[in-house]
Short mmCIF file of C-alpha atoms in Angstrom, two decimals:
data_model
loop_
_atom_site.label_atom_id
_atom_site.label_comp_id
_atom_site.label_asym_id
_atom_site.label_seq_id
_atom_site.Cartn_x
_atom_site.Cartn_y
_atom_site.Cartn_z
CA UNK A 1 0.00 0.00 0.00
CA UNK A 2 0.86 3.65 -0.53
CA UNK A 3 1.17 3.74 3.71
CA UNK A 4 4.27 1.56 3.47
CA UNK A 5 5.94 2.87 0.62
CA UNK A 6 5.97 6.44 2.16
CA UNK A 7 9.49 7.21 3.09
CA UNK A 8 9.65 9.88 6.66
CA UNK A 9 10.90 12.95 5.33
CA UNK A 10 13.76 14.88 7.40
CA UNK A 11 12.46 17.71 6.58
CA UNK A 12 9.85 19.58 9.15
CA UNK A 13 6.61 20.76 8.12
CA UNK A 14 6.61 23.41 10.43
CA UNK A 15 6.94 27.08 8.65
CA UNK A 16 10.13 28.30 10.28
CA UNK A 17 9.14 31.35 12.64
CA UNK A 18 12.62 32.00 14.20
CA UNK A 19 13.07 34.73 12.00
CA UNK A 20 9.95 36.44 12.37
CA UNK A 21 11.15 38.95 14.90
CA UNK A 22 13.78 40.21 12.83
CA UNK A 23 11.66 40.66 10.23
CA UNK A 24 9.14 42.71 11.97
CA UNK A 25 12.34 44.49 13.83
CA UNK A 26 14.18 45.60 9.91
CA UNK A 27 10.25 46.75 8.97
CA UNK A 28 9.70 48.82 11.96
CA UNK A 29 13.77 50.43 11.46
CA UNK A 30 12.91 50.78 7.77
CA UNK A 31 9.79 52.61 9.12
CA UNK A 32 11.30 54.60 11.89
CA UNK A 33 14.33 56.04 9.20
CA UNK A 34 11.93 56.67 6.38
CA UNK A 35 9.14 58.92 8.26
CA UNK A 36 10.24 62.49 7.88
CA UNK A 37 8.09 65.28 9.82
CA UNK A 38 7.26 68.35 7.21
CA UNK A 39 7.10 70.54 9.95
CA UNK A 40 10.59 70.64 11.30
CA UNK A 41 12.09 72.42 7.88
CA UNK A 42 10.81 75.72 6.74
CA UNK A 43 12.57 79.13 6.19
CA UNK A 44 14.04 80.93 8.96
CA UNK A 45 13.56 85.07 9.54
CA UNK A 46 14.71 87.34 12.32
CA UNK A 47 12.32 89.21 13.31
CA UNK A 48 13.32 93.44 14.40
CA UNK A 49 12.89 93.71 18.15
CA UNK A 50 10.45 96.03 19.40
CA UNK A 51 10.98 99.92 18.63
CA UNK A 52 13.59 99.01 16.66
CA UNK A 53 13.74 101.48 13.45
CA UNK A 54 16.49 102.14 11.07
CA UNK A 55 16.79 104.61 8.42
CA UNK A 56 17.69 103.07 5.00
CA UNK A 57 18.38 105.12 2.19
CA UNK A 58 16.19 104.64 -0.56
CA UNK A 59 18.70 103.78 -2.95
CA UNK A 60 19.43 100.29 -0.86
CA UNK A 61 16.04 99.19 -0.95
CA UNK A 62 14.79 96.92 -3.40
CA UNK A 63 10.92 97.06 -3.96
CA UNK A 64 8.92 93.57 -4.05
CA UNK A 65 5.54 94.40 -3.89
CA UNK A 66 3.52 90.93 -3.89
CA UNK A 67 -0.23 91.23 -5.69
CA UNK A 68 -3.14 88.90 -4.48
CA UNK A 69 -2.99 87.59 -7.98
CA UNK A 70 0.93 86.47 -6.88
CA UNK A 71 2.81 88.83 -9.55
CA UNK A 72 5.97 90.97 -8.32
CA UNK A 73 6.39 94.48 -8.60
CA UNK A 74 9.73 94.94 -8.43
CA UNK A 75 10.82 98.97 -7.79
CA UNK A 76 14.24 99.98 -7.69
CA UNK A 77 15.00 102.74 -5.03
CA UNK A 78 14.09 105.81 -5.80
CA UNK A 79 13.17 105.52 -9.23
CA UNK A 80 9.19 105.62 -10.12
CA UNK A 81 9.75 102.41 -12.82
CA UNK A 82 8.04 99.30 -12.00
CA UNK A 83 8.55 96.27 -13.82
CA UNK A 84 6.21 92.85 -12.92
CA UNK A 85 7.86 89.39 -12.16
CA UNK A 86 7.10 86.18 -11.59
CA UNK A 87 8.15 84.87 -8.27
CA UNK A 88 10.62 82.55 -9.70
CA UNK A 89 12.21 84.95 -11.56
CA UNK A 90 13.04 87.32 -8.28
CA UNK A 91 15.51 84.69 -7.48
CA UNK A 92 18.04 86.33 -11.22
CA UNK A 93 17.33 89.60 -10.28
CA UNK A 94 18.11 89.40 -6.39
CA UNK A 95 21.89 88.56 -7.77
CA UNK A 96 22.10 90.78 -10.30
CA UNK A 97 20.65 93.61 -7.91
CA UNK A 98 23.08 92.53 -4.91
CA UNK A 99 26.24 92.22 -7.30
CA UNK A 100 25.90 95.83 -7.99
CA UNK A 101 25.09 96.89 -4.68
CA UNK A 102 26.43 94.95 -1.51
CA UNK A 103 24.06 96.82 0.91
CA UNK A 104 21.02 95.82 -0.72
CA UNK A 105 17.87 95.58 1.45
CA UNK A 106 14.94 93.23 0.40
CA UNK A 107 11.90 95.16 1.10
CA UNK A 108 8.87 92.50 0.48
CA UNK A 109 5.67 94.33 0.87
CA UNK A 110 2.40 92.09 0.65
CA UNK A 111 -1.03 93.29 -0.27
CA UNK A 112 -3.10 92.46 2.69
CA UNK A 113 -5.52 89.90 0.76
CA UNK A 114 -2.98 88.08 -1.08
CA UNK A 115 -2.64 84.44 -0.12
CA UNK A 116 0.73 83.66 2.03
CA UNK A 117 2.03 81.45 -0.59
CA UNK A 118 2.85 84.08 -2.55
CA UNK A 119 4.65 85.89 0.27
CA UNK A 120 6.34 82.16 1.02
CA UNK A 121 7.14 81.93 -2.81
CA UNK A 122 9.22 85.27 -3.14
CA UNK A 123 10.84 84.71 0.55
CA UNK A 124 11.88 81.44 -1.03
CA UNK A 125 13.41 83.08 -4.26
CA UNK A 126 15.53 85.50 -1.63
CA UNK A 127 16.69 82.59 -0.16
CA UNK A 128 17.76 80.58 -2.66
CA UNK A 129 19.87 83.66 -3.82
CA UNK A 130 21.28 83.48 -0.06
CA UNK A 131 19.92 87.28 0.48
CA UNK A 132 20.55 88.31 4.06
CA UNK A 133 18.90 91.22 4.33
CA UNK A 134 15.28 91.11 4.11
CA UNK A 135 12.41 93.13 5.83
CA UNK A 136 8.85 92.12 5.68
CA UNK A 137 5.90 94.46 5.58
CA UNK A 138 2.54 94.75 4.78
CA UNK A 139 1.67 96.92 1.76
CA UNK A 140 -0.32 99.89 2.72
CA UNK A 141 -2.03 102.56 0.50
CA UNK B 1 40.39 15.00 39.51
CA UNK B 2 39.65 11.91 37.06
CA UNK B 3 37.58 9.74 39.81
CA UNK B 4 35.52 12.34 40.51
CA UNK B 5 34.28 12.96 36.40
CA UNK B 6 33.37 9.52 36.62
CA UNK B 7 30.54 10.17 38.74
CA UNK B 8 29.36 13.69 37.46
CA UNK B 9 25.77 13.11 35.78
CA UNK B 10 25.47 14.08 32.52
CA UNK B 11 22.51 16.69 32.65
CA UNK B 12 19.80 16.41 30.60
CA UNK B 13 19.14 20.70 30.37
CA UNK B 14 20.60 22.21 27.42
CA UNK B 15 24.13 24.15 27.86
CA UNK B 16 22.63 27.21 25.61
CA UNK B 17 20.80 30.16 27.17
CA UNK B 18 16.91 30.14 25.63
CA UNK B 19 17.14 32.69 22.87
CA UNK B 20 13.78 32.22 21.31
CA UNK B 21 11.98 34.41 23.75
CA UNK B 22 14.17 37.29 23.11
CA UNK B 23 12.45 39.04 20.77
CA UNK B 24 8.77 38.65 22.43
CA UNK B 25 10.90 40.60 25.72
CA UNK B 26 12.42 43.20 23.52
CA UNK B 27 9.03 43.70 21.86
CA UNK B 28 7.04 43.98 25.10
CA UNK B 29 9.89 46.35 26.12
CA UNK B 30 8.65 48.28 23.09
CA UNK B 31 5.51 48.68 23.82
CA UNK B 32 6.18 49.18 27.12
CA UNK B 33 7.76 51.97 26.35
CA UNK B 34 5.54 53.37 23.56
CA UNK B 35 2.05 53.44 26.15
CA UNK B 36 4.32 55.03 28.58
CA UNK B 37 5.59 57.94 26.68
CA UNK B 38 3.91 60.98 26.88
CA UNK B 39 4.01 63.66 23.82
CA UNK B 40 4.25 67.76 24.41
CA UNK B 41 0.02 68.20 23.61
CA UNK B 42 0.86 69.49 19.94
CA UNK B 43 -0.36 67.74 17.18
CA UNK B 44 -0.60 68.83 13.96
CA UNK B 45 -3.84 70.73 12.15
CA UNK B 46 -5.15 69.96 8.94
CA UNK B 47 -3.18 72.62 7.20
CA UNK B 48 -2.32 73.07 3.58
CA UNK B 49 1.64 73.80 3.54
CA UNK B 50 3.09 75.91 1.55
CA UNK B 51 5.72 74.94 -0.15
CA UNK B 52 9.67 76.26 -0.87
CA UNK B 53 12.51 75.15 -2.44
CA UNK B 54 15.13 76.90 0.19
CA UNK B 55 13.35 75.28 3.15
CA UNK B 56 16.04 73.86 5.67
CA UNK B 57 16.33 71.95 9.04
CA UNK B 58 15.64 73.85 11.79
CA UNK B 59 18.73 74.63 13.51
CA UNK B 60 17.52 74.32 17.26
CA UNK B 61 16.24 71.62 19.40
CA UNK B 62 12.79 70.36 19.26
CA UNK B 63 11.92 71.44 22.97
CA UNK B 64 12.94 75.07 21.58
CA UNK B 65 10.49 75.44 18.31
CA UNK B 66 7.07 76.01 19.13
CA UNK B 67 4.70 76.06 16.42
CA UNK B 68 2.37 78.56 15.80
CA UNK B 69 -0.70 76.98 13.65
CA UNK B 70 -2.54 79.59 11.47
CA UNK B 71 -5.38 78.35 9.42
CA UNK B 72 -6.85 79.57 6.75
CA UNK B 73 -9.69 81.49 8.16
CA UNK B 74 -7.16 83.24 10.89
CA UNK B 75 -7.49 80.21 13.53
CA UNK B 76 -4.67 79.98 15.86
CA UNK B 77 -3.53 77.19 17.43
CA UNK B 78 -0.60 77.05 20.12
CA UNK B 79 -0.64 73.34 21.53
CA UNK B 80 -3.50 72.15 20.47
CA UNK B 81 -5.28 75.39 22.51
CA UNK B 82 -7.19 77.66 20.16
CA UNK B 83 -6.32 81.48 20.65
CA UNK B 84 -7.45 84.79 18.96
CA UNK B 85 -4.76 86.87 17.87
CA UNK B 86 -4.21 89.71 20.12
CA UNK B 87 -3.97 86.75 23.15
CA UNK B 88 -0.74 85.28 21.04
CA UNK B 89 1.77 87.69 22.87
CA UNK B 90 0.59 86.98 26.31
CA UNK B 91 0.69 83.42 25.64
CA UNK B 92 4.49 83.48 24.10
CA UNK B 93 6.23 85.96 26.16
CA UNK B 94 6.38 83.68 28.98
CA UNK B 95 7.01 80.61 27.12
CA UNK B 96 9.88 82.72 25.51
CA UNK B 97 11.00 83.89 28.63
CA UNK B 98 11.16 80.56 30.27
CA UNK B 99 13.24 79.03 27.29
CA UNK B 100 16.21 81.72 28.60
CA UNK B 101 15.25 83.26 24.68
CA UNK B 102 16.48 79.99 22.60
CA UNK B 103 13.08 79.39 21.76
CA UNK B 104 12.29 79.61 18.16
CA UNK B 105 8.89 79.96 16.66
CA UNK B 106 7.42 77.98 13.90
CA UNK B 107 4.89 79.88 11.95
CA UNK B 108 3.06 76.78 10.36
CA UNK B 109 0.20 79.15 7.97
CA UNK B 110 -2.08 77.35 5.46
CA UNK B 111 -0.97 78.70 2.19
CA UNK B 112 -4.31 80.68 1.13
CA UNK B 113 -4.09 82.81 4.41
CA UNK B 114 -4.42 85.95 4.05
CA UNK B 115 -1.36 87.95 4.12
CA UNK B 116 -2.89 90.44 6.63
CA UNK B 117 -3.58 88.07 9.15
CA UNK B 118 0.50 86.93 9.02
CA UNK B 119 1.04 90.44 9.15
CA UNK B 120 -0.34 90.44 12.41
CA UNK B 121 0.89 87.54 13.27
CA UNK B 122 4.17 89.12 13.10
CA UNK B 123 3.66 92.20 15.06
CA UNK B 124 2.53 90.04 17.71
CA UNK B 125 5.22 88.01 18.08
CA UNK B 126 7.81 90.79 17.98
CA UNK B 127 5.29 92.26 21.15
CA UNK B 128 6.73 88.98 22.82
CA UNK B 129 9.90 90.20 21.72
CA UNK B 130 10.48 87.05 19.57
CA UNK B 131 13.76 87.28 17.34
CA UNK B 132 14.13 83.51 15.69
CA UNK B 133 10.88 82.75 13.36
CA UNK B 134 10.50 79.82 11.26
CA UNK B 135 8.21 80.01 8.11
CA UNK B 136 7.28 76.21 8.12
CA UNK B 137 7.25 75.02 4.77
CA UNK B 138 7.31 71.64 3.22
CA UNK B 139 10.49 71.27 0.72
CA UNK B 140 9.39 72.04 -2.70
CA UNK B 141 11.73 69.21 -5.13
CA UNK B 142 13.41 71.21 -8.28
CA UNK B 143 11.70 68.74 -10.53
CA UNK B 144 8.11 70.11 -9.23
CA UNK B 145 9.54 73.44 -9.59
CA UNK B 146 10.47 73.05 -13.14
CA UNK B 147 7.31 71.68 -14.41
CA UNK B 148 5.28 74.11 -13.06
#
């Protein structure tokens, strides 16, 4: 009969379970390393203390005026000409700007109703060109 | 030395410490450990983040940031409590104070807030006499940037 012929295998029928643990231990490492928390990066501002005001002379300011609709007026100094930017592009003209005048201060003036992305967007741009000097401020007619 | 080998038993018990319940310890250590730990009350609000491309670490310790939640319609949240804007200084100064002035504050604003509202944000926190201010921002990947 089939009964007698069958030979006792050496091998166990068990599924081995030893190495369970360590399995669930590399997932849960895997898991801890790969989970990254937005809110620890963002971009980092000094704020003026209080009663703290310093005369600048218009011809080291550099206009960005941010529009709810999230264009860039950019307005040199003391001259009345205006041109219109995209955020992205504040990033080529902060350089140029700064490489012709060292003591260049980034005034970013927001309209009150425009969304803070836009704010975040141009703040971003200043940073990527390493700017240093930048003063924030709401717009006001 | 020899006679007395002759009569040592040979034990039955195995000469190997039991390793197989190792991990069912370390795991209950785990546990343990995770019920008995007990968070700063500040979790996050359903915020949409803005994003930026220059966003970096934040160069303090995590018992120094506290994060200032702004929502879209002007809600404020400092752990977990709600507040109304003109109550932010009061609520900071001493927290600031306390920290010996290392503490930095992490302005975590919705993206479609209005800017007046982070306007006052602002003025507030430099009432608290704040210095160090993070714009929280999630980091913004070149390739995004560059389709957009």
């Amino acid at each position: 009969m089939a009964v007698l012929n069958k030979k006792k295998s050496g091998v166990s029928d068990e599924i081995p379970t030893s190495s369970m643990a360590d399995i669930a231990f590399l997932l849960l490492i895997f898991f801890l390393v790969t989970t990254v928390f937005p809110k620890d990066k963002g971009l980092a501002i000094v704020l003026p203390e209080e009663s703290e005001q310093v005369q600048v002379s218009q011809k080291n300011i550099l206009h960005l005026i941010v529009q709810p609709n999230g264009m860039v007026e950019v307005k040199r100094g003391e001259s009345q000409q205006i041109q219109t930017l995209r955020a992205q592009e504040i990033e080529g003209v902060w350089r140029q700007e700064v490489a012709a005048n060292t003591n260049l201060i980034a005034a970013v003036k927001t309209h009150p109703d425009a969304p803070y992305r836009f704010m975040i967007a141009v703040l971003d741009a200043l940073h990527s060109a390493n700017a240093e000097r930048i003063s924030l401020q709401i717009l006001e007619n | 030395m020899a006679g007395r080998k002759g009569f040592q038993k040979r034990s039955k018990a195995s000469e190997e410490i039991p390793s197989s319940s190792l991990a069912d310890i370390a795991f209950l250590l785990l546990i343990f450990f995770m019920v008995t730990t007990v968070f700063p009350s500040d979790r996050a609000r359903p915020i949409d983040w803005p994003e930026a491309a220059a966003a970096q670490k934040v160069d303090e310790k995590k018992k120094n940031i506290l994060n200032v939640w702004i929502e879209e319609d002007g809600k404020i949240y400092i752990n977990d409590q709600n507040y109304s804007m003109d109550e932010v200084s009061q609520v900071v100064a001493p927290l600031y104070a306390a920290s010996d002035r290392a503490l930095v504050i992490s302005i975590a604003g919705d993206r479609d807030t209005p800017y007046i509202l982070m306007d006052q944000l602002q003025k507030e926190l430099v009432a608290a006499g704040v210095v160090r201010v993070v714009f929280a921002a999630l980091l913004e990947q070149q390739m995004q940037r560059a389709r957009r």
